[in-house]
Coordinates of C-alpha atoms in Angstrom, one line a residue:
X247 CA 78.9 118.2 89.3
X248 CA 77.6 116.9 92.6
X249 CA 79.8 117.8 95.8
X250 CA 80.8 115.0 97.9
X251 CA 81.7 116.2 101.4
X252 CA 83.6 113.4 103.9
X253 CA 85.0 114.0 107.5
X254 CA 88.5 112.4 106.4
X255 CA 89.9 112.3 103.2
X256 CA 93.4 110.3 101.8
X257 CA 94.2 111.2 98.7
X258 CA 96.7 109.0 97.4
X259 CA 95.7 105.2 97.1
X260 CA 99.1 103.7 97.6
X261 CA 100.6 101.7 100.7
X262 CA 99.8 104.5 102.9
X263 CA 96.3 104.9 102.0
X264 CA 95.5 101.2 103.0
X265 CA 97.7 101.4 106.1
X266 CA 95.5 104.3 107.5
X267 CA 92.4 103.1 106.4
X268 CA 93.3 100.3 108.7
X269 CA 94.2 102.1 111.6
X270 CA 91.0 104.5 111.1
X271 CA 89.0 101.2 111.3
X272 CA 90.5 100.4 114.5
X273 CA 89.9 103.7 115.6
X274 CA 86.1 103.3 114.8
X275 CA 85.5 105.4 112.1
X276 CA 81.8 105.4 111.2
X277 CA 80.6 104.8 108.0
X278 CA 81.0 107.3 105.1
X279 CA 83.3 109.4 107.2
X280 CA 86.4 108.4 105.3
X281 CA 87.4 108.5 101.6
X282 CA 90.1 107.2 99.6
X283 CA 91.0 109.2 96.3
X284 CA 92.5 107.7 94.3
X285 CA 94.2 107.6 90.6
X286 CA 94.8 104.1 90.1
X287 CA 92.0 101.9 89.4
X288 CA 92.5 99.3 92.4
X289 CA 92.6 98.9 95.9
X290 CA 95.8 99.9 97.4
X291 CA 98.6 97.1 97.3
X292 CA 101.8 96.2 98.7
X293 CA 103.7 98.3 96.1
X294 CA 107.4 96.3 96.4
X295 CA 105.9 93.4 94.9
X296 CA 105.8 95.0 91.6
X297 CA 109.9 94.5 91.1
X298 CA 109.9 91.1 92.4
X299 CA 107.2 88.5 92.3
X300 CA 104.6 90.5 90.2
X301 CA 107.2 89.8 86.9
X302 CA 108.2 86.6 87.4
X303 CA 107.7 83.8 85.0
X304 CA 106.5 81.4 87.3
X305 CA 104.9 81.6 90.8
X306 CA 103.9 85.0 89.9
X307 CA 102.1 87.4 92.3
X308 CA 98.8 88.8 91.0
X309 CA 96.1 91.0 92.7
X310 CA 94.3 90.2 95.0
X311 CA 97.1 88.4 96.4
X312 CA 99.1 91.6 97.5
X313 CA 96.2 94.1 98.6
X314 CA 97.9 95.8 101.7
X315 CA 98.3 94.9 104.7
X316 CA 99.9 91.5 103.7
X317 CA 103.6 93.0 103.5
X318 CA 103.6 93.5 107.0
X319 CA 102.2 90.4 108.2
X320 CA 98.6 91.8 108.2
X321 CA 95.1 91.3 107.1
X322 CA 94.2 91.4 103.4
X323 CA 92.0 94.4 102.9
X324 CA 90.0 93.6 99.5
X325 CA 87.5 96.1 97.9
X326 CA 84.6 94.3 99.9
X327 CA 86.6 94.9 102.9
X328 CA 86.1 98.9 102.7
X329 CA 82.7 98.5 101.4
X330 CA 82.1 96.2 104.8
X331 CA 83.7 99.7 107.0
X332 CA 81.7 102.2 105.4
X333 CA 85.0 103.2 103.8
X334 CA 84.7 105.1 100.4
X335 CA 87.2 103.8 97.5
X336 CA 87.1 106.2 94.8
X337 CA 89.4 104.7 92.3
X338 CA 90.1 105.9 88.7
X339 CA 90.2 109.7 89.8
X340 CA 93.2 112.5 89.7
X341 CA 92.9 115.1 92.4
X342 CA 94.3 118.1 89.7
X343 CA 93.7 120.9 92.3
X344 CA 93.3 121.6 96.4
X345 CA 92.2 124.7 97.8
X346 CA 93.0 123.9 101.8
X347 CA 91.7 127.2 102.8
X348 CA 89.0 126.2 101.5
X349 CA 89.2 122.5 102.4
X350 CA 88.6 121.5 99.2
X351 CA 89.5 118.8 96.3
X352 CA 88.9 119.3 92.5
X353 CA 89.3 115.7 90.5
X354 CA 90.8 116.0 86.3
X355 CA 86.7 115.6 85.5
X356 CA 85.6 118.6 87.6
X357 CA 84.3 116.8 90.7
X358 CA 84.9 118.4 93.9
X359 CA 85.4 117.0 96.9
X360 CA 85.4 119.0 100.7
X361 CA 87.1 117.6 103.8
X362 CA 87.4 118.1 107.4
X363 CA 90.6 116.7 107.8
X364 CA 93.3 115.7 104.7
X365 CA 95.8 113.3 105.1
X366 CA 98.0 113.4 101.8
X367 CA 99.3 110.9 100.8
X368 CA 100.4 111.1 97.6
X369 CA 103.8 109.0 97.4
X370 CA 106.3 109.4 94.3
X371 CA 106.2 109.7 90.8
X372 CA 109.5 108.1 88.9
X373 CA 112.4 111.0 87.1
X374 CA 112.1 110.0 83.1
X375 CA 114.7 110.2 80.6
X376 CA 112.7 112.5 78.7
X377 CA 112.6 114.8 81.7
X378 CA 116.0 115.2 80.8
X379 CA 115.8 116.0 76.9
X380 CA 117.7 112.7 76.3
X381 CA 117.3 111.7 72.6
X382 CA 115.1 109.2 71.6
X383 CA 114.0 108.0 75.2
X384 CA 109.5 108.1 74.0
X385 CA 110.8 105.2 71.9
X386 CA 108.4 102.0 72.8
X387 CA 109.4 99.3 75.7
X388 CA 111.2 101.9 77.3
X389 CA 109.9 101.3 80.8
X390 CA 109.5 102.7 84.4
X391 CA 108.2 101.0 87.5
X392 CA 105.7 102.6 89.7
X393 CA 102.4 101.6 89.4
X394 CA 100.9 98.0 88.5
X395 CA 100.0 99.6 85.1
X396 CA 103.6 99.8 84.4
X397 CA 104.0 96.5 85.4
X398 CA 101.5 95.1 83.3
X399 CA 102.9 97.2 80.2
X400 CA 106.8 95.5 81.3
X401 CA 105.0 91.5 81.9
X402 CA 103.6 92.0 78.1
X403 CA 106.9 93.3 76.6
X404 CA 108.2 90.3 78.5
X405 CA 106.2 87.7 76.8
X406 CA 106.5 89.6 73.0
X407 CA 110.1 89.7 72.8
X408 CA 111.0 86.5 74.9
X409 CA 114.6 85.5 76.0
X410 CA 115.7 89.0 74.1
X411 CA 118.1 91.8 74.9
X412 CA 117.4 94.0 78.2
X413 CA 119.5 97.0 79.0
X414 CA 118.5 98.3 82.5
X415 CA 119.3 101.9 83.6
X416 CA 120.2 102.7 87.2
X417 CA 122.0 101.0 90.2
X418 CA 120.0 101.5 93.0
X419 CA 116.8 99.2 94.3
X420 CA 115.3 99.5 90.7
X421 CA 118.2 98.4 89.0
X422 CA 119.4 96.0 90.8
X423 CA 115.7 94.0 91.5
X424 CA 114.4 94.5 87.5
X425 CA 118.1 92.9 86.7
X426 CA 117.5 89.9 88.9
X427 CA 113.7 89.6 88.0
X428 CA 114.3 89.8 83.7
X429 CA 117.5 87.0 84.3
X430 CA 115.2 85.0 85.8
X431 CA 112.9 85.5 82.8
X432 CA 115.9 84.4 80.7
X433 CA 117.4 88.3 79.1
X434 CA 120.2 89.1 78.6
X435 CA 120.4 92.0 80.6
X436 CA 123.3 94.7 81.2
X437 CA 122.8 96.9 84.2
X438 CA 124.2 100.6 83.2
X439 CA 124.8 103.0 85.7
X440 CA 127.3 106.4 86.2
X441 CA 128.1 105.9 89.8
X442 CA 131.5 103.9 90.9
X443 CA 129.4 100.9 92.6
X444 CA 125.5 100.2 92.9
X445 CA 123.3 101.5 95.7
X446 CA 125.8 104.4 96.1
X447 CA 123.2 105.7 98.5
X448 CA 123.4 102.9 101.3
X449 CA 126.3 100.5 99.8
X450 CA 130.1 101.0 101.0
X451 CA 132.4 100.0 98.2
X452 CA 132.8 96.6 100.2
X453 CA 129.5 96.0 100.3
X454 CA 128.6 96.6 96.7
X455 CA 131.2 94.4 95.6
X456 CA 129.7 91.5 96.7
X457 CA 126.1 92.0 95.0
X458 CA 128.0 92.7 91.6
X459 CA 130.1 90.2 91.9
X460 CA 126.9 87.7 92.3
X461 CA 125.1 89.5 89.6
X462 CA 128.3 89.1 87.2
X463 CA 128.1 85.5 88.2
X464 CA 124.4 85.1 87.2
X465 CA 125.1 86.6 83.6
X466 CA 124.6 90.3 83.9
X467 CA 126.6 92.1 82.6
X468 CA 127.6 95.2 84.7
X469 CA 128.5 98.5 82.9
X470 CA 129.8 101.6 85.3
X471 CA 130.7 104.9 85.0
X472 CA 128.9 105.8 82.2
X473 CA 125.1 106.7 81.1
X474 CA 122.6 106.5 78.7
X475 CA 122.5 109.4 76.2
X476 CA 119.9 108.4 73.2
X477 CA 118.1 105.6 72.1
X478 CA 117.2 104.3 68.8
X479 CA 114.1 102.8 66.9
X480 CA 113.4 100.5 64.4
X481 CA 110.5 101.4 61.8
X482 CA 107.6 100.4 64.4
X483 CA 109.3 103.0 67.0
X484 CA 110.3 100.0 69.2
X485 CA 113.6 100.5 71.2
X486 CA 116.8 98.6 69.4
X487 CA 119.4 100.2 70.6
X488 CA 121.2 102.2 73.7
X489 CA 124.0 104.7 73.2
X490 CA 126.1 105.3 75.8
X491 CA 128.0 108.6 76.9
X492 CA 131.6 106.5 76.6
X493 CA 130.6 106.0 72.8
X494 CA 129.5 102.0 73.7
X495 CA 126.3 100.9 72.0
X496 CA 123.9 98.6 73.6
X497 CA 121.6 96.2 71.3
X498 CA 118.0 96.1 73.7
X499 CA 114.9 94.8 73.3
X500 CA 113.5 96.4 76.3
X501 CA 115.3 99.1 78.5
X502 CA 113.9 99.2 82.2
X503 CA 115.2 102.1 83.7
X504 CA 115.4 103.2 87.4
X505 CA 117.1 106.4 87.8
X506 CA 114.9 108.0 90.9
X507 CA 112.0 110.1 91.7
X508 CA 110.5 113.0 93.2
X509 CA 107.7 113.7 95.8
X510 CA 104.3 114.8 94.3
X511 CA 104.1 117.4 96.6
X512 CA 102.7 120.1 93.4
X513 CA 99.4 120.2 94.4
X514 CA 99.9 121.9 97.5
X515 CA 103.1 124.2 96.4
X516 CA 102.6 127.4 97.8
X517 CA 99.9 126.3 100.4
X518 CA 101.9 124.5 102.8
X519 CA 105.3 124.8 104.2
X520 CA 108.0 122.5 102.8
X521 CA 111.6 120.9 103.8
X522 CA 114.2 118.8 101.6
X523 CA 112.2 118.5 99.0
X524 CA 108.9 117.5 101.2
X525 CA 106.3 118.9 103.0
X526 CA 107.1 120.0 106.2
X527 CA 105.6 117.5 109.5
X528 CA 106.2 117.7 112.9
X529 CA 106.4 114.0 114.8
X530 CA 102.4 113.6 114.4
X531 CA 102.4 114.2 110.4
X532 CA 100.7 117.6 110.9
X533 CA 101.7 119.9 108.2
X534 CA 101.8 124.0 108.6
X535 CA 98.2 124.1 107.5
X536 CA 95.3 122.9 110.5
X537 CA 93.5 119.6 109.7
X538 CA 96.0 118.7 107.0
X539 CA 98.6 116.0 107.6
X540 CA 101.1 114.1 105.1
X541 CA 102.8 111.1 105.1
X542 CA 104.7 109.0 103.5
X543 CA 107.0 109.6 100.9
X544 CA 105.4 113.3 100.7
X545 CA 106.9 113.9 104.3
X546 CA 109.4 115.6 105.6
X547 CA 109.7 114.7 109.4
X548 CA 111.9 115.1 112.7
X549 CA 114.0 112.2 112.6
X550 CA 113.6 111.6 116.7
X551 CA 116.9 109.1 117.0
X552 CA 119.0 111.4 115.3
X553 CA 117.8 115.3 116.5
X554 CA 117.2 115.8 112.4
X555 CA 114.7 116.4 110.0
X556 CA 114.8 113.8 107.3
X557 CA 112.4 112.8 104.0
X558 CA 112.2 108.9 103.6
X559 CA 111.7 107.1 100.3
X560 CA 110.4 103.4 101.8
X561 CA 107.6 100.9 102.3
X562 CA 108.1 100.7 106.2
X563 CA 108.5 104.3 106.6
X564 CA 105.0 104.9 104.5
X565 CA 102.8 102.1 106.8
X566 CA 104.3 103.7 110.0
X567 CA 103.6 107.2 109.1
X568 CA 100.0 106.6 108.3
X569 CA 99.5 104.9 111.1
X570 CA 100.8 107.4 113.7
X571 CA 99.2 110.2 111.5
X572 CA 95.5 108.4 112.1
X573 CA 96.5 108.1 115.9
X574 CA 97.1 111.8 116.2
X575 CA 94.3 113.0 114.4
X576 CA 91.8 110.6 116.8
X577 CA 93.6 111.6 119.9
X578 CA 93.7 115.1 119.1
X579 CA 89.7 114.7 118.7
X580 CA 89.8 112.9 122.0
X581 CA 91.8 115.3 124.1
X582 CA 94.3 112.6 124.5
X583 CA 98.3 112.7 123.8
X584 CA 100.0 110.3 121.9
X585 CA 104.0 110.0 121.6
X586 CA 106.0 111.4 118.9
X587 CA 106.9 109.6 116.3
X588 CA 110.4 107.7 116.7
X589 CA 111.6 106.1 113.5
X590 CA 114.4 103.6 113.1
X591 CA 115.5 104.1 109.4
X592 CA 114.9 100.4 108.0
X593 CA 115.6 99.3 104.0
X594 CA 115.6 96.0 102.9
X595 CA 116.1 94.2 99.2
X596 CA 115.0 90.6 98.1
X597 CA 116.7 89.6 94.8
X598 CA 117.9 86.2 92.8
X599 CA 118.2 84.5 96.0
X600 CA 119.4 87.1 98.1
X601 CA 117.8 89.2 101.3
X602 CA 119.6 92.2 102.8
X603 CA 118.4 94.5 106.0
X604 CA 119.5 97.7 107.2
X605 CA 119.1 99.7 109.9
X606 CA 120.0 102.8 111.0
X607 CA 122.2 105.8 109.6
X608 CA 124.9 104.9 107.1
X609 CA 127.3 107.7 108.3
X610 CA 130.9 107.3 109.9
X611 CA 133.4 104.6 109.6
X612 CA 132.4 100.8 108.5
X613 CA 133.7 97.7 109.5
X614 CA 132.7 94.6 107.4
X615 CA 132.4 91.0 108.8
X616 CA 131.3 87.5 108.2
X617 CA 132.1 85.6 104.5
X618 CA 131.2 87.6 101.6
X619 CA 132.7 85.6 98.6
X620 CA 129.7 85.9 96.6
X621 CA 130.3 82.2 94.5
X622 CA 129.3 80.9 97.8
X623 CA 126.2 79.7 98.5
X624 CA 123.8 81.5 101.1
X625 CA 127.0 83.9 101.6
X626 CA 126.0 85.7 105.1
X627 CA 128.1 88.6 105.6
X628 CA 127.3 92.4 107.3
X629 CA 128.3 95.6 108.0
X630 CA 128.5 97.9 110.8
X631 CA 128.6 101.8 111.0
X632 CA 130.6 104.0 113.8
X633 CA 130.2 107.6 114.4
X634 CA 131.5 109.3 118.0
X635 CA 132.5 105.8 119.0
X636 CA 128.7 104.1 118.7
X637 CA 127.5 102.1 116.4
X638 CA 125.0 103.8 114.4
X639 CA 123.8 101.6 111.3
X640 CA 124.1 97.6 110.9
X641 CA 123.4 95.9 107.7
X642 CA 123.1 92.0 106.9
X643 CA 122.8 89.5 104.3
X644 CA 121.0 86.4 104.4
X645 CA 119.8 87.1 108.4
X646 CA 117.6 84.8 110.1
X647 CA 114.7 86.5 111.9
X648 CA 116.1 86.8 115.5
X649 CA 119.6 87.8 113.7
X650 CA 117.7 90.7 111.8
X651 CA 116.0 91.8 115.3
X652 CA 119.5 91.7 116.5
X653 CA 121.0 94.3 114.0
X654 CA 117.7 96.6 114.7
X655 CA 118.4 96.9 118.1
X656 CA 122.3 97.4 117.7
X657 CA 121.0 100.5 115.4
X658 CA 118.5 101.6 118.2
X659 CA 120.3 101.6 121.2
X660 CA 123.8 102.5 119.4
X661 CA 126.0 100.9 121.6
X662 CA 129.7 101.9 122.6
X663 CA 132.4 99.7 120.9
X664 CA 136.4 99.0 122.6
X665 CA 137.7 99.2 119.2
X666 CA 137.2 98.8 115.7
X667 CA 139.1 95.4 115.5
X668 CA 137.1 94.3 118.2
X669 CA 133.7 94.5 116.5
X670 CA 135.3 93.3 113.2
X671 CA 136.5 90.1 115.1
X672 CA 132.8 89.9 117.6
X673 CA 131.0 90.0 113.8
X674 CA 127.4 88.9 114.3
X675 CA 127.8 87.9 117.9
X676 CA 128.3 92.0 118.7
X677 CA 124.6 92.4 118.0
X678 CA 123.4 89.2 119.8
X679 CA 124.8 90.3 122.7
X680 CA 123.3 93.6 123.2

């Protein structure tokens, strides 16, 4: 087959892809420098919107409504916008195999592509149950949530077994936004997951008790401690039923599970340096090997705010990256210097008709303020996080925009506090007055 040879090539179509094909446009890339590689068959898209408005039963989200760089308050880049930036979309193609020595790409048809400079970009692929040898999980409706393929699988299980049985595996962001979104498309749904509380990974005990106690209060059922060790068919191979490791079985209809994922780093094992479970970056997303750079979930990266290196699983984290990794690349070309990158950890969930921010590092003491009965209405409530003294991390539900900004700079500048009573009784106004 034909060789295609670019200046710049993403590989990897996700978030990242669009939010550096942006910034090269900025940058004035010419035409048919730059190539996107990519194995879905669309533009990229704001990926979060596939656990929230892509699924629901009304009002729904559909493409071409979430192309990136909407998420962020940006433009829309359609397909016609790449065509109209000399930008090459090549959609519908898996990169099996890269030589960077020899600077080059080799797609699952035997295409090869060669490159000047590689940004990779290659985001996360979701663990599976059947990873884990667990019995009977390639039953059918058994679904995971990465791409809008598995969205559009999950939307037509949706319609075919209507107001049925959903048993959803995992606690974390999965979990707890594919609960929300198949109430709302009237299941009855039971969230199942081993850890003590949900979102173990961000959530204080405090915390956690608040979003279960809102979920309990809009039907789901909560099950904890325990996890999914087999599955059972009916005749057509269709999922009917969830076993549990306490010796509980589930009836289901559909099981939506949500129990992590890993880098797709595989490509380059071997070829590049690597770092907690990443490839290893320094604070312009330049990788061990020259011309190639990684970002996004793929990236391993000095942390700047906190002297540490650090991997980071999320949206904001993949548009920034990008972003700075196009800026280095053109100033380096220039002879120019550009600063380091200098990330403030940010997460954020939108569920039922909830909205939580965080920012910051969860590590240290926690102090919890404002009303978080969750049978109230628009319950705002938030939590701060101490370490040496400082506060380090501040989270908050149902913020307003300048209260949110608030709680990002708390985490930025990490202020001193008197005491820990002190900030419990300040609350909100702590952060307003920094």
């Amino acid at each position: 087959m034909a060789e295609k040879s670019f200046k710049y090539v993403i590989v990897g179509g996700g978030v990242a892809a669009g939010y550096a094909a942006r910034e090269f446009a900025k940058q004035g890339v010419k035409p048919r420098e730059l190539a996107i590689i990519s194995k879905e068959a669309v533009a990229p898209y704001e990926r979060p919107a596939l656990s929230k408005a892509y699924l629901f039963p009304e009002g729904f989200a559909r493409l071409p409504g979430f192309h990136v760089c909407v998420g962020s308050g940006g433009e829309r880049l359609l397909p016609e916008w790449y065509k109209e930036n000399g930008i090459e979309l090549i959609l519908s193609t898996e990169i099996v195999k890269a030589d960077l020595s020899a600077k080059t790409l080799i797609s699952a048809v035997g295409e090869s592509f060669k490159y000047q400079t590689l940004i990779i970009a290659t985001g996360s692929t979701v663990f599976k149950l059947t990873d884990f040898g667990v019995q009977g999980a390639d039953a059918r409706n058994i679904f995971y949530l990465r791409e809008i393929d598995d969205a559009d699988k999950l939307n037509e299980a949706i319609k075919a077994k209507k107001n049925g049985k959903c048993v959803v595996v995992g606690g974390g962001y999965i979990g707890l936004e594919l609960s929300a979104v198949m109430k709302i498309n009237n299941f009855d749904v039971t969230m199942v997951f081993p850890e003590p509380w949900c979102m173990p990974r961000l959530f204080t005990a405090d915390i956690a008790s608040f979003y279960e106690g809102y979920y309990s209060n809009k039907g789901v059922n909560i099950i904890k401690g325990t996890v999914a060790v087999g599955f059972t068919a009916d005749a057509s191979g269709e999922v009917k039923e969830v076993k549990l490791k306490d010796g509980r079985t589930l009836e289901a209809d559909i099981v939506v599970v949500g129990v992590g994922g890993r880098p797709l780093t595989t490509l380059f094992k071997g070829q590049v340096e690597e770092d907690k479970g990443g490839i290893k970056t320094d604070g312009f997303f330049r990788t061990s090997v020259p011309d190639v750079y990684a970002v996004g979930d793929v990236a391993t990266f000095p942390l700047k705010l906190y002297n540490e290196i650090r991997r980071v699983e999320h949206v904001d984290h993949a548009r920034k990256s990008a972003e700075q990794a196009v800026k280095a690349i053109k100033a380096a070309e220039e002879g120019r210097l550009i600063e380091e990158y200098d990330y403030l950890p940010y997460f954020y969930s939108r569920s039922f008709d909830l909205s939580w921010q965080f920012y910051g590092d969860n590590v240290g003491e926690t102090i919890i303020f404002g009303d978080k009965d969750p049978a109230v209405p628009k319950a705002k409530f938030g939590s701060y996080w101490i370490k040496d003294g400082t506060v380090v991390g501040a989270f908050l539900e149902n913020g307003t925009p300048e209260e949110n900004k608030a709680i990002a700079k708390v985490a930025r500048v990490q202020p001193p506090i008197a005491s820990l009573e002190q900030l419990k009784a300040d609350g909100l106004g702590f952060a307003s007055k920094i």
